[in-house]
Tab-separated table of C-alpha atoms in Angstrom:
chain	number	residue	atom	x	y	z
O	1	UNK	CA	15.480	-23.329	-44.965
O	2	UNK	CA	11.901	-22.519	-45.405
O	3	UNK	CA	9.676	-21.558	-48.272
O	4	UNK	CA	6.021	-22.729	-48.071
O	5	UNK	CA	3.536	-21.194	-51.159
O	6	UNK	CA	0.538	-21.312	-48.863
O	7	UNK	CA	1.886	-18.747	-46.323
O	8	UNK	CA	1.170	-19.119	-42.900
O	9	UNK	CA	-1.395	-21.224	-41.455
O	10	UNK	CA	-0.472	-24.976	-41.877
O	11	UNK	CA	-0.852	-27.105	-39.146
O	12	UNK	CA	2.323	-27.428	-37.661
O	13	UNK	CA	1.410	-30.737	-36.504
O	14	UNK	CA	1.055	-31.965	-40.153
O	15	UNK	CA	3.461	-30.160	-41.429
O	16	UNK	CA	6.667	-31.393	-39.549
O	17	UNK	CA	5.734	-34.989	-39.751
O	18	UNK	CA	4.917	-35.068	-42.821
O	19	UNK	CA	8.710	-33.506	-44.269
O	20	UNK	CA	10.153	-35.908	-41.284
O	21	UNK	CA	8.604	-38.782	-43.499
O	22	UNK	CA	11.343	-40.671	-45.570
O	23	UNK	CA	10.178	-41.754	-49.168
O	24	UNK	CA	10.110	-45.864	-48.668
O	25	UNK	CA	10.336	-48.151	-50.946
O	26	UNK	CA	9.761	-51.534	-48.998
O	27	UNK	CA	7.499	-54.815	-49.042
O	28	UNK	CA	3.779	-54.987	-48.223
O	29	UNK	CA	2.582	-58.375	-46.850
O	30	UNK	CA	-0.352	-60.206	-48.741
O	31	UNK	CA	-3.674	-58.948	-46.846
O	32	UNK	CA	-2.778	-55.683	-45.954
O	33	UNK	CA	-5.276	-53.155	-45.974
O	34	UNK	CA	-4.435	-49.884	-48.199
O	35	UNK	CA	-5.899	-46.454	-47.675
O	36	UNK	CA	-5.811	-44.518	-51.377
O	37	UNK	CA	-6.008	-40.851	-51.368
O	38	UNK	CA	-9.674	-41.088	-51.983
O	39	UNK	CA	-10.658	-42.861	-48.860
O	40	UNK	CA	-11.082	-46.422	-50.471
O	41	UNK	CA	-9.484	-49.328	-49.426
O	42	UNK	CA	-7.660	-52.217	-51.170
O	43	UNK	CA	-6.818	-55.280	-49.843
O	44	UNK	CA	-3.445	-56.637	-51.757
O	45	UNK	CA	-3.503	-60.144	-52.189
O	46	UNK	CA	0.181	-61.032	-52.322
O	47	UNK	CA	3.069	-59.343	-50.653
O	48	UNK	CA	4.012	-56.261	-52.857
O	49	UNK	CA	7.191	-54.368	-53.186
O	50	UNK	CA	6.203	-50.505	-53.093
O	51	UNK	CA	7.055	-46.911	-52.099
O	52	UNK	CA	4.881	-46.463	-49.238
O	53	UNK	CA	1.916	-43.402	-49.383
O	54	UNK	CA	1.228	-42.730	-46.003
O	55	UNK	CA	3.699	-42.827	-42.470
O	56	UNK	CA	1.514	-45.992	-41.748
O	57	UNK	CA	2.426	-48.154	-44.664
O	58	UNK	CA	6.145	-47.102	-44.148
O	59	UNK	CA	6.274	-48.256	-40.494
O	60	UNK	CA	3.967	-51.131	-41.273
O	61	UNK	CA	6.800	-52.391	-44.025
O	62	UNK	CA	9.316	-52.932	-41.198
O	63	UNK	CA	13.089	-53.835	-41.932
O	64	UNK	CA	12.061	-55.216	-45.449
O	65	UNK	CA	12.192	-51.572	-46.660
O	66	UNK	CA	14.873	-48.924	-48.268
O	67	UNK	CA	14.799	-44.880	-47.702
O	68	UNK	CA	15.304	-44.290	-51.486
O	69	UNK	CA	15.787	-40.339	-50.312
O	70	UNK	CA	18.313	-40.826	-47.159
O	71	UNK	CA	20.353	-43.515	-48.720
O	72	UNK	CA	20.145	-41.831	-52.465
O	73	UNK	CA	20.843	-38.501	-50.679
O	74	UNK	CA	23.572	-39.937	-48.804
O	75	UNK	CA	25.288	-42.229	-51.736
O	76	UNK	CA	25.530	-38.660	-53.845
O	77	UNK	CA	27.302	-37.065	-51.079
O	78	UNK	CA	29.687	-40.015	-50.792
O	79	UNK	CA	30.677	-40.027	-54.596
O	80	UNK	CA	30.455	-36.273	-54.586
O	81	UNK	CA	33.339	-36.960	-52.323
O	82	UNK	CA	35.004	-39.551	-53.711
O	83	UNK	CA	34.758	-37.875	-57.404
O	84	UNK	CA	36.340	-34.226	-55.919
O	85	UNK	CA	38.908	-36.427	-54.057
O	86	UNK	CA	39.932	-38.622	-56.430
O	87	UNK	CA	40.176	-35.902	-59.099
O	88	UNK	CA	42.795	-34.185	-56.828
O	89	UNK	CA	44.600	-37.296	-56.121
O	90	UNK	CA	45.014	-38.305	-59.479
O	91	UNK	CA	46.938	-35.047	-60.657
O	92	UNK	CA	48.527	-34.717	-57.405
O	93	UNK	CA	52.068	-33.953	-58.239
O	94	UNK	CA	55.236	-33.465	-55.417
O	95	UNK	CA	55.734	-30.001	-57.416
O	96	UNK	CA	53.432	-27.041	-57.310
O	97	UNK	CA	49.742	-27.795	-56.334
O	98	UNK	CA	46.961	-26.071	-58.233
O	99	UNK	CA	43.846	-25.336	-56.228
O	100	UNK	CA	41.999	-28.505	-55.946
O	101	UNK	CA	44.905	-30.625	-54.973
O	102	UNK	CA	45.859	-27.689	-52.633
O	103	UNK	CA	42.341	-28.486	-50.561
O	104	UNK	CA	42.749	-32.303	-51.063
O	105	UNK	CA	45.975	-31.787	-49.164
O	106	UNK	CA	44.924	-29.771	-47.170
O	107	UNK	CA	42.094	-31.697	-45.613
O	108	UNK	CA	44.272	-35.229	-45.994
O	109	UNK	CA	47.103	-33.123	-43.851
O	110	UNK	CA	44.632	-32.529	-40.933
O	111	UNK	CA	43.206	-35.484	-40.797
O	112	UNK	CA	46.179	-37.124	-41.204
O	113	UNK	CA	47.594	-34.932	-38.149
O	114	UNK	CA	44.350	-35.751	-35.971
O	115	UNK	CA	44.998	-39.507	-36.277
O	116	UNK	CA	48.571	-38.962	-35.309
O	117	UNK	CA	47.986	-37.528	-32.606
O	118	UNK	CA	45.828	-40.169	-30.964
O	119	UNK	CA	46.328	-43.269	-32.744
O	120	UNK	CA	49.897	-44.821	-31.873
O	121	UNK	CA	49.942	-47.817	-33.948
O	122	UNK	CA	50.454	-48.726	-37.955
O	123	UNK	CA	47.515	-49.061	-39.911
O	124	UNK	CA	46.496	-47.673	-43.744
O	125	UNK	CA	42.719	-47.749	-42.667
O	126	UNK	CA	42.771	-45.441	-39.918
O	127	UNK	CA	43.417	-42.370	-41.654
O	128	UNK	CA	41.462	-42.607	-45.280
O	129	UNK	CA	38.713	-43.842	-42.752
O	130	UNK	CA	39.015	-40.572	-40.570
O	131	UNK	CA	38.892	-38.522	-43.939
O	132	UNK	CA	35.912	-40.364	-45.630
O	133	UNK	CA	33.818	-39.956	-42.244
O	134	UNK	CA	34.356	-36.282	-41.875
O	135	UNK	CA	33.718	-34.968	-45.347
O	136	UNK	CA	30.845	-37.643	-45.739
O	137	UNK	CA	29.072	-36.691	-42.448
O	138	UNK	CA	29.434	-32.984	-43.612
O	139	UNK	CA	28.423	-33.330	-46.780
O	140	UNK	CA	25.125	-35.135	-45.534
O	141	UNK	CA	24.990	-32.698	-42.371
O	142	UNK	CA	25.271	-29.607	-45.435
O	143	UNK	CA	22.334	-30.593	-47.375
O	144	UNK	CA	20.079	-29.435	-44.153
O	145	UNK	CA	21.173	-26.149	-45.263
O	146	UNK	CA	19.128	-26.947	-48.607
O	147	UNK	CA	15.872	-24.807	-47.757
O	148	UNK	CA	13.585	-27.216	-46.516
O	149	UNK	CA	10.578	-27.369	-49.084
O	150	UNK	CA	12.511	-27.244	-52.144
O	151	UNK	CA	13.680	-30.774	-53.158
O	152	UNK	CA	10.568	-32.160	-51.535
O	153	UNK	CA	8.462	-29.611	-53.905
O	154	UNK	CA	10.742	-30.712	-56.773
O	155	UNK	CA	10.383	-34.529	-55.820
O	156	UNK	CA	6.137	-34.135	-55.449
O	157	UNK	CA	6.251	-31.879	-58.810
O	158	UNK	CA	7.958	-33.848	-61.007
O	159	UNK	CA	8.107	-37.527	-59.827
O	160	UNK	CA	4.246	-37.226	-57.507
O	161	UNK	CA	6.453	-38.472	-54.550
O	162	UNK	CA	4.557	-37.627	-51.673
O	163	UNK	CA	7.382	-38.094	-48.928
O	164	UNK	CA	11.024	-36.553	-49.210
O	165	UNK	CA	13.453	-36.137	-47.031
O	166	UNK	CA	16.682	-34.933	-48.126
O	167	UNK	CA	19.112	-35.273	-44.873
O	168	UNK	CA	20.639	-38.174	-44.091
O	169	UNK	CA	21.945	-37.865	-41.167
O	170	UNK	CA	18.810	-36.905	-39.414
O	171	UNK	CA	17.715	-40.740	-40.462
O	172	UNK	CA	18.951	-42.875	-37.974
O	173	UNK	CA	19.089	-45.429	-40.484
O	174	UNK	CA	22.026	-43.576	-41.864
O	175	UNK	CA	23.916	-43.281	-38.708
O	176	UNK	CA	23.563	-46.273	-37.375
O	177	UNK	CA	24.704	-47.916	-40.445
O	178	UNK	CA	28.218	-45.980	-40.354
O	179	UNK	CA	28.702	-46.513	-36.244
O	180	UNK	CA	27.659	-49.924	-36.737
O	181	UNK	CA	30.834	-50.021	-39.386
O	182	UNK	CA	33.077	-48.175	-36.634
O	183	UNK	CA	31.992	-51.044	-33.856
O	184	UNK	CA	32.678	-54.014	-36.197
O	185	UNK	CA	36.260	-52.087	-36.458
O	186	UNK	CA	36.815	-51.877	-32.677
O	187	UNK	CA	35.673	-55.714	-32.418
O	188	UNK	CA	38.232	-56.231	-35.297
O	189	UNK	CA	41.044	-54.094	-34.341
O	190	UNK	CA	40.440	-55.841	-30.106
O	191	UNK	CA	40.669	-59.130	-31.858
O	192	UNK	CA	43.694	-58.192	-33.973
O	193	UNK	CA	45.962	-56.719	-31.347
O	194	UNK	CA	44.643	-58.143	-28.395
O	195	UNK	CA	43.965	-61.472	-29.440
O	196	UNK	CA	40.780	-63.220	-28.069
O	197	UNK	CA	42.559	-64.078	-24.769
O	198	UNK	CA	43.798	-60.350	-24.623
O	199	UNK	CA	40.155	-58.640	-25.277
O	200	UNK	CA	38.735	-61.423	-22.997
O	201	UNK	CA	40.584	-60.368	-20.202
O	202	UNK	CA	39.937	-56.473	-21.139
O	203	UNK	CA	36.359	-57.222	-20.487
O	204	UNK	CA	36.937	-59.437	-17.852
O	205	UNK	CA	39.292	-58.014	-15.868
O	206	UNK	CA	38.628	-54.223	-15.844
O	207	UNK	CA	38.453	-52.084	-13.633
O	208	UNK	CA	38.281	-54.260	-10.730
O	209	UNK	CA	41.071	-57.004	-10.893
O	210	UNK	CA	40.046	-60.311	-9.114
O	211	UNK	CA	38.108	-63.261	-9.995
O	212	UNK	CA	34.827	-62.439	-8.056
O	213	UNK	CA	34.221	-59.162	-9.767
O	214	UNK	CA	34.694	-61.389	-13.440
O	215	UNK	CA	30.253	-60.660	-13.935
O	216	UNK	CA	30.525	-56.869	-12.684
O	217	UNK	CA	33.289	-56.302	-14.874
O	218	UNK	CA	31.886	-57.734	-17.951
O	219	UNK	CA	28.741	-56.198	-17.388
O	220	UNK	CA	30.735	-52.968	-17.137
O	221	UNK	CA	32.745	-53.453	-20.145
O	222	UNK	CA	30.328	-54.822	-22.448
O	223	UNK	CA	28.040	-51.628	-21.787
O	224	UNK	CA	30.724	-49.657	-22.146
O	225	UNK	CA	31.305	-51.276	-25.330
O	226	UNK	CA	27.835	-51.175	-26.566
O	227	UNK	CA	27.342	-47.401	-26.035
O	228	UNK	CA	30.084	-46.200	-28.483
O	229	UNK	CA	27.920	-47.213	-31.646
O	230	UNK	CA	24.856	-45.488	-29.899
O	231	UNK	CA	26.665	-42.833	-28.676
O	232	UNK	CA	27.970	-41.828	-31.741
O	233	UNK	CA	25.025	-42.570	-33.797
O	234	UNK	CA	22.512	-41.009	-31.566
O	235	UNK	CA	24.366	-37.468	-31.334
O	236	UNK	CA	24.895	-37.078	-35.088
O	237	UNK	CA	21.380	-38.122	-35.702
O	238	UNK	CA	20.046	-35.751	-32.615
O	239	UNK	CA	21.512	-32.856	-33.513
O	240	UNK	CA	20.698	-32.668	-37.369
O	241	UNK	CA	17.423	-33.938	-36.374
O	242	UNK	CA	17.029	-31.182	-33.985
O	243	UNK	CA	18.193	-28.592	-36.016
O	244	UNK	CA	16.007	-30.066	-39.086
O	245	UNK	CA	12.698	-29.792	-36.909
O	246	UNK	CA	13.794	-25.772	-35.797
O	247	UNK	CA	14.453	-25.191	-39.370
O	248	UNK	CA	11.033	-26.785	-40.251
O	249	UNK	CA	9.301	-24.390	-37.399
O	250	UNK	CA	10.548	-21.768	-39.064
O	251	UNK	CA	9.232	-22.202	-42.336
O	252	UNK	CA	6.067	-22.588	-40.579
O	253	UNK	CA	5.967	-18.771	-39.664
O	254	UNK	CA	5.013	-16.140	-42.521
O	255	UNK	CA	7.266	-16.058	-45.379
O	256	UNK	CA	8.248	-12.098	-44.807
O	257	UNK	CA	9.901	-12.941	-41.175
O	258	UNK	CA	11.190	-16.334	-41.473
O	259	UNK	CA	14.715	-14.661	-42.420
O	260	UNK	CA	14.971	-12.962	-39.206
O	261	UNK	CA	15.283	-16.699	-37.658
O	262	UNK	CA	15.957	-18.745	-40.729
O	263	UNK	CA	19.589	-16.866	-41.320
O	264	UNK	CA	20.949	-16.573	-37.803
O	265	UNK	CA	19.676	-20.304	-37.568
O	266	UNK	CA	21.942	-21.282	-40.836
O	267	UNK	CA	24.998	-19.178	-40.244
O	268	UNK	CA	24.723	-21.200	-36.415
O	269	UNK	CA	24.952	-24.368	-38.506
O	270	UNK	CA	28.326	-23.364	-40.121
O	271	UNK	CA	29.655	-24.237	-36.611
O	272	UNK	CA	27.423	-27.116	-35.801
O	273	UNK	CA	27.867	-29.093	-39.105
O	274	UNK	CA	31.307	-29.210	-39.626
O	275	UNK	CA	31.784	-29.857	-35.509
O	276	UNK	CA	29.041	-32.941	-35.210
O	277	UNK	CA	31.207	-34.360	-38.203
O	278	UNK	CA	34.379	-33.355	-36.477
O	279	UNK	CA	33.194	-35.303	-33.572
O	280	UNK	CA	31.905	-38.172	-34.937
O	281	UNK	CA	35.533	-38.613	-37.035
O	282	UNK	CA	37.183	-37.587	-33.613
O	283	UNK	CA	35.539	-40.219	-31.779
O	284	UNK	CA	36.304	-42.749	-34.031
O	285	UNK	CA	39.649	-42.622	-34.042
O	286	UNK	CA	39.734	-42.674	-30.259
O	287	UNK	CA	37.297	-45.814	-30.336
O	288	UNK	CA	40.085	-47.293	-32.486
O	289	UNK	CA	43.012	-46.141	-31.370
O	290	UNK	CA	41.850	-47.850	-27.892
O	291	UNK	CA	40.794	-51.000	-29.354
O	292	UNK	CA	44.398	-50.998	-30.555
O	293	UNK	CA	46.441	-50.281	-27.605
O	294	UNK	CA	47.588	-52.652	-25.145
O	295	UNK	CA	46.849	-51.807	-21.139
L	1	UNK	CA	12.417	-43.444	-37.826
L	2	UNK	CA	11.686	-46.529	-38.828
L	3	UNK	CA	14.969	-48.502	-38.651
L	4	UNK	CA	14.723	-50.941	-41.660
L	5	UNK	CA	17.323	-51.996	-44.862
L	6	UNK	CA	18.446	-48.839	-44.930
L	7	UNK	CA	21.016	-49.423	-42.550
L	8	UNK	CA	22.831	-52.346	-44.382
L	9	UNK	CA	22.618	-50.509	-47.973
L	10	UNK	CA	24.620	-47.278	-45.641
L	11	UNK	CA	26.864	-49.666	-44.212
L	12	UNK	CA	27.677	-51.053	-47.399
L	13	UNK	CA	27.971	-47.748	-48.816
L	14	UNK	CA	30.332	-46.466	-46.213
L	15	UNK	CA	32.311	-49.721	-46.833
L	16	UNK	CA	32.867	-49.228	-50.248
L	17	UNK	CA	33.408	-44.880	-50.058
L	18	UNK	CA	36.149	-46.096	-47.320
L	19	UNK	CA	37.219	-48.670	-49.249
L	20	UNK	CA	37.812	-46.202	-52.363
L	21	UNK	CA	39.369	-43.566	-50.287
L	22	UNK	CA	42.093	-45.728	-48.713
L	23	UNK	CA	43.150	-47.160	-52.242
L	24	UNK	CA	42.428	-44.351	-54.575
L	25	UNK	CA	42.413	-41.157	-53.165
L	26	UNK	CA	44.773	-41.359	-49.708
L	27	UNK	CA	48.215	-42.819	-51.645
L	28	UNK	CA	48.626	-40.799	-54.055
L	29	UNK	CA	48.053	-37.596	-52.020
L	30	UNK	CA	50.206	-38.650	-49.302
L	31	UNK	CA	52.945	-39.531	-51.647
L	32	UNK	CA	52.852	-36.419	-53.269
L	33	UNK	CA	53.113	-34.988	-49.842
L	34	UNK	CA	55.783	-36.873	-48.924
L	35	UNK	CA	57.437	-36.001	-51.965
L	36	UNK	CA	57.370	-32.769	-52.016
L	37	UNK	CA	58.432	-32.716	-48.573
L	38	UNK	CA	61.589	-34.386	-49.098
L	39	UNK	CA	62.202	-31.803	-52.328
L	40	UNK	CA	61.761	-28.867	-49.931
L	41	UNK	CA	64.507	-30.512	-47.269
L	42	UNK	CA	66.555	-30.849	-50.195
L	43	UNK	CA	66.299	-27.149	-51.668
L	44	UNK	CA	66.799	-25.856	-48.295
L	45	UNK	CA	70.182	-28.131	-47.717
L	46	UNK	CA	71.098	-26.672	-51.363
L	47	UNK	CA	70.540	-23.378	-50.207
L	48	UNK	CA	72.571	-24.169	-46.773
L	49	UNK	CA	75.487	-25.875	-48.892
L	50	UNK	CA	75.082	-22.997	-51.169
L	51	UNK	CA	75.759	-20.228	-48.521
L	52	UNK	CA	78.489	-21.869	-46.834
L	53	UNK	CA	80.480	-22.456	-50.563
L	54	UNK	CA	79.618	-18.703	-51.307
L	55	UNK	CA	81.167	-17.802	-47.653
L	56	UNK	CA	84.060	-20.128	-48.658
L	57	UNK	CA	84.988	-17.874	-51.828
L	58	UNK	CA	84.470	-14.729	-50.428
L	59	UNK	CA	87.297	-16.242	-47.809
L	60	UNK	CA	89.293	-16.798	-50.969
L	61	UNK	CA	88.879	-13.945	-53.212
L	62	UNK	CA	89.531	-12.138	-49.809
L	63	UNK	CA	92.702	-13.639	-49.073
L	64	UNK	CA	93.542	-13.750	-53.125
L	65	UNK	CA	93.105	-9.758	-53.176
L	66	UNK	CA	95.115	-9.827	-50.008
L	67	UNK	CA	98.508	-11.663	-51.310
L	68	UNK	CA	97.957	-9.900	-54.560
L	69	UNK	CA	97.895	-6.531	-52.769
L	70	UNK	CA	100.986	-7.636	-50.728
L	71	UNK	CA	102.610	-8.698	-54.117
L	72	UNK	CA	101.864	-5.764	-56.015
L	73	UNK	CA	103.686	-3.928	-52.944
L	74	UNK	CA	106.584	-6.124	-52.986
L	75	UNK	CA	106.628	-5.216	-56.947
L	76	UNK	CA	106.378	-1.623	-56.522
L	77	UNK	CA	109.214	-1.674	-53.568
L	78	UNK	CA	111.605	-3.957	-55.958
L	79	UNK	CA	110.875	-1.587	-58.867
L	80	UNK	CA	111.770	1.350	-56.521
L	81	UNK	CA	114.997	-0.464	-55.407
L	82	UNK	CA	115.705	-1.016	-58.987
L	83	UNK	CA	115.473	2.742	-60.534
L	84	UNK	CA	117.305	4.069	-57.344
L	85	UNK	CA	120.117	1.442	-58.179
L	86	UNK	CA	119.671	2.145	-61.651
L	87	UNK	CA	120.225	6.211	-61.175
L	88	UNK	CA	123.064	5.282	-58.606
L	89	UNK	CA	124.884	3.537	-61.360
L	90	UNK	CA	124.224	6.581	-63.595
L	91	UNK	CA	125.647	8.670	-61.522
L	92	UNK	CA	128.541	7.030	-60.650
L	93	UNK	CA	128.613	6.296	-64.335
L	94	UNK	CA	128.467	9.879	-64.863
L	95	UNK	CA	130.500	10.813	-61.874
L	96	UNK	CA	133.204	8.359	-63.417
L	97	UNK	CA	133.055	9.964	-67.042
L	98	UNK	CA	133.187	13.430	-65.627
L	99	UNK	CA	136.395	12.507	-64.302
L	100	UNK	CA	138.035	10.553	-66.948
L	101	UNK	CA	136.868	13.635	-69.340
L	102	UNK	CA	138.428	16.670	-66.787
L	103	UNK	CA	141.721	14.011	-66.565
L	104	UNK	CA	141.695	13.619	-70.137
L	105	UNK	CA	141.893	17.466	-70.872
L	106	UNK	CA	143.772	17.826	-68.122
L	107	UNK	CA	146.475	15.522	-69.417
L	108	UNK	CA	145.872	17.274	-72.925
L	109	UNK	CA	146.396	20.787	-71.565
L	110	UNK	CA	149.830	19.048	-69.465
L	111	UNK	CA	150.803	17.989	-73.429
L	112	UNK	CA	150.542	21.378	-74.603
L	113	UNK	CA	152.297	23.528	-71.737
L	114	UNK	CA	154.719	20.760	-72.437
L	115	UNK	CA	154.918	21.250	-75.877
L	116	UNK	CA	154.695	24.803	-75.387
L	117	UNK	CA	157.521	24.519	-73.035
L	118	UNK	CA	159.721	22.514	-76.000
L	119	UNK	CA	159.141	24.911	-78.165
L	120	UNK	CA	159.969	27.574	-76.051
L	121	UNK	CA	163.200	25.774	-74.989
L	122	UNK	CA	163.960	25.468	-78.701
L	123	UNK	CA	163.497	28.655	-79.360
L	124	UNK	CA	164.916	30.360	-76.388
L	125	UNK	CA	168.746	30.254	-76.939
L	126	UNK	CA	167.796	31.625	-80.292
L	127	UNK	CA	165.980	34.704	-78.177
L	128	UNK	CA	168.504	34.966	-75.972
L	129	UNK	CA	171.142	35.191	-78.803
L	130	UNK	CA	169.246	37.437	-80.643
L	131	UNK	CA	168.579	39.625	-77.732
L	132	UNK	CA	172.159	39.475	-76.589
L	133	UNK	CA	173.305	40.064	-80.359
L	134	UNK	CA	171.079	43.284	-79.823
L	135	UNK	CA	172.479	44.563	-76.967
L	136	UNK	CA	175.774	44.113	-77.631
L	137	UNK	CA	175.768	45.590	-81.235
L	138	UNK	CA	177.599	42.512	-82.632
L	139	UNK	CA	176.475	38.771	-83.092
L	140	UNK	CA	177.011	36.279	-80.835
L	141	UNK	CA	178.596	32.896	-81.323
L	142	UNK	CA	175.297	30.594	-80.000
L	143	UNK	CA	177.946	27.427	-80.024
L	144	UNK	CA	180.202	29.375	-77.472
L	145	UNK	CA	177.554	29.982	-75.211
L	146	UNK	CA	176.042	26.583	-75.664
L	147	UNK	CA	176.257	25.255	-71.817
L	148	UNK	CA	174.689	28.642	-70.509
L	149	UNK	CA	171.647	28.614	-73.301
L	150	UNK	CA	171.046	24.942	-72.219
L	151	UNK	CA	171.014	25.595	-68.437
L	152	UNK	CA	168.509	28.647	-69.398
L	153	UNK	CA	166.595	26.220	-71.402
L	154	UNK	CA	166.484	23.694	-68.438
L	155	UNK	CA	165.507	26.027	-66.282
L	156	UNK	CA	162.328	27.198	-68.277
């Protein structure tokens, strides 16, 4: 949510990108040319591992780089999780249930009842898989509910970062990195059930059964395969992305009537957050439970 | 939106959080689930096992009050029997002593006229002489006379 000291008047087109820009830490090749604050430029004569200044020098680093703010940002969440979890787990007792175990078992219940409901076969992954995706992704989605200047004011106060962005899931580094984990599964789980014959003949042979539609089917099939990573990665990320630039826009206008958008827009997101996470835990389990089934 | 290392440090991350959750957090909860679940089936069959004993000795103490009722009755009736037997055989007791008593006197009040009636016999010759002596100004042999005082006396 929004909060900017200078008031109205920042250029919008500055002002987006700029909180859009993840703080990277990543390698510089030898002879690259760096712009300083001041104008001057340096010339760095080996390869140097840095946290990049400008939006240039972060896309210029390429893979050999980290987002210390989305994958910092999105490690907390995940032992924020696993700490509140594991705390309730570890007193959980068959006889009364105080509060905390109470929403542990809660939330295991559900999830446990989701995956039942769609995924037929035996497996102890399945379910604590379901459960870590849903509170993870909404604990990520949540922090976009963090107004939007105030870690990266905290960040450029105390540390003189320049870039932070505090939502992970609006990196698509971040949700690629967990669909890419759900695709390796369905590969697995094909492979496991199926067999390589079995999954072969999956691709091969659907929908149209005969010899001469083998390269149309495959085709088919291996798109079809293909899309669930991007499918699922690209609608987390676009949505909290989406939402992330509105909320952005609206700390853009002056600071007296940026609640009359700023709250409707938040109280919106107490449907959107926990559904994108509910969908992206949904989907999973139907990505698995049909790598797992036998047509 | 640079896509860079990022994405294998979150796919190792969501390994491991996955990883943690299936062996650390998912078992025990489910256990204790599972546990309690079977402690609630069992309190509820206790409570179904419970109702059916308690219907059980209400049945009993029902049918116990019952019988007892019926023998109490059965008491009450012989005790009944017994007193009206017991006054019967008073009375006839009574009845029985009356009669021996009334006999008794009566018997006793026989004796007496009886004795009365000796006595009188004894004496009555002697009257009779007496009288006759009386009468006739003179006294009168009583052994002379002896078969007629006799018959008098017999006839008393």
């Amino acid at each position: 949510m929004a909060n900017n000291s200078s008031g109205s008047g920042l250029d919008a087109g500055v002002y987006i990108p700029h909180h859009l820009t993840n703080l990277t830490y990543g390698k510089l090749p030898a002879g690259y040319e760096r712009v300083n604050a001041d104008g001057n430029v340096t010339e760095l004569t080996s390869s140097t591992w840095t946290i990049a200044q400008t939006a240039e020098e972060a896309a210029d680093m390429g893979f050999m780089a980290v987002h210390l703010d989305s994958l910092g940002w999105s490690l907390f969440m995940g032992i924020l999780f696993s700490w509140v979890f594991y705390a309730g787990a570890k007193k959980a007792t068959s006889g009364v249930p105080g509060k905390l175990q109470n929403f542990v078992e809660i939330m295991v219940g559900w999830v446990d009842g989701l995956v039942k409901d769609t995924f037929h076969g035996r497996s102890s992954l399945i379910a604590p898989l379901a459960l870590t995706i849903f509170m993870w992704v909404f604990l990520m989605n949540a922090l976009d509910w963090v107004p939007v200047d105030l870690i990266p004011a905290i960040a450029s106060t105390l540390f003189g970062l320049e870039y932070f962005k505090i939502v992970p899931t609006a990196d698509p580094n971040i949700t690629f990195g967990m669909s890419i984990g759900v695709f390796a599964l369905i590969i697995f789980y094909s492979l496991k059930i199926k067999g390589v014959s079995g999954f072969s003949k999956e691709l091969a042979l659907n929908p149209f059964n005969h010899w001469l539609a083998i390269p149309f089917n495959l085709f088919l099939e291996v798109i079809g395969l293909i899309t669930k990573p991007f499918s699922l990665a690209l609608r987390l990320f676009g949505n909290i992305y989406a939402s992330e630039v509105i909320f952005l826009l609206i700390a853009l206008l002056p600071f007296y009537s940026q609640w009359l958008l700023d709250v409707p827009w938040a109280i919106f997101h107490l449907l959107i957050f926990p559904l994108q996470a509910f969908i992206f835990t949904v989907l999973t389990i139907v990505y698995l439970s049909q790598a797992s089934e036998e047509h | 939106m640079n896509i860079n290392m990022t994405l294998i440090g979150q796919m190792i991350s969501f390994a491991l959080f996955v990883w943690f959750c299936m062996k650390f957090v998912w078992p025990p909860v489910t256990q204790a689930m599972r546990e309690r679940q079977a402690k609630i089936a069992e309190g509820l069959d206790a409570a179904n096992r419970a109702e059916r004993d308690l219907e059980l000795a209400q049945e009993k103490a029902t049918s116990q009050m019952r019988e007892s009722k019926e023998q109490a009755a059965e008491i009450i009736e012989n005790a009944n029997k017994r007193a009206n037997q017991i006054i019967d055989e008073a009375k006839e007791a009574a009845k029985a002593e009356g009669a021996r008593l009334v006999a008794a006197a009566q018997a006793e009040v026989e004796q007496e006229v009886n004795r009365a009636k000796e006595t009188l016999r004894a004496q009555v010759s002697e009257l009779a002489v007496a009288g006759a002596a009386k009468i006739l100004g003179k006294s009168v042999d009583a052994s002379a006379h002896d078969d007629l005082l006799n018959k008098l006396a017999d006839e008393l």
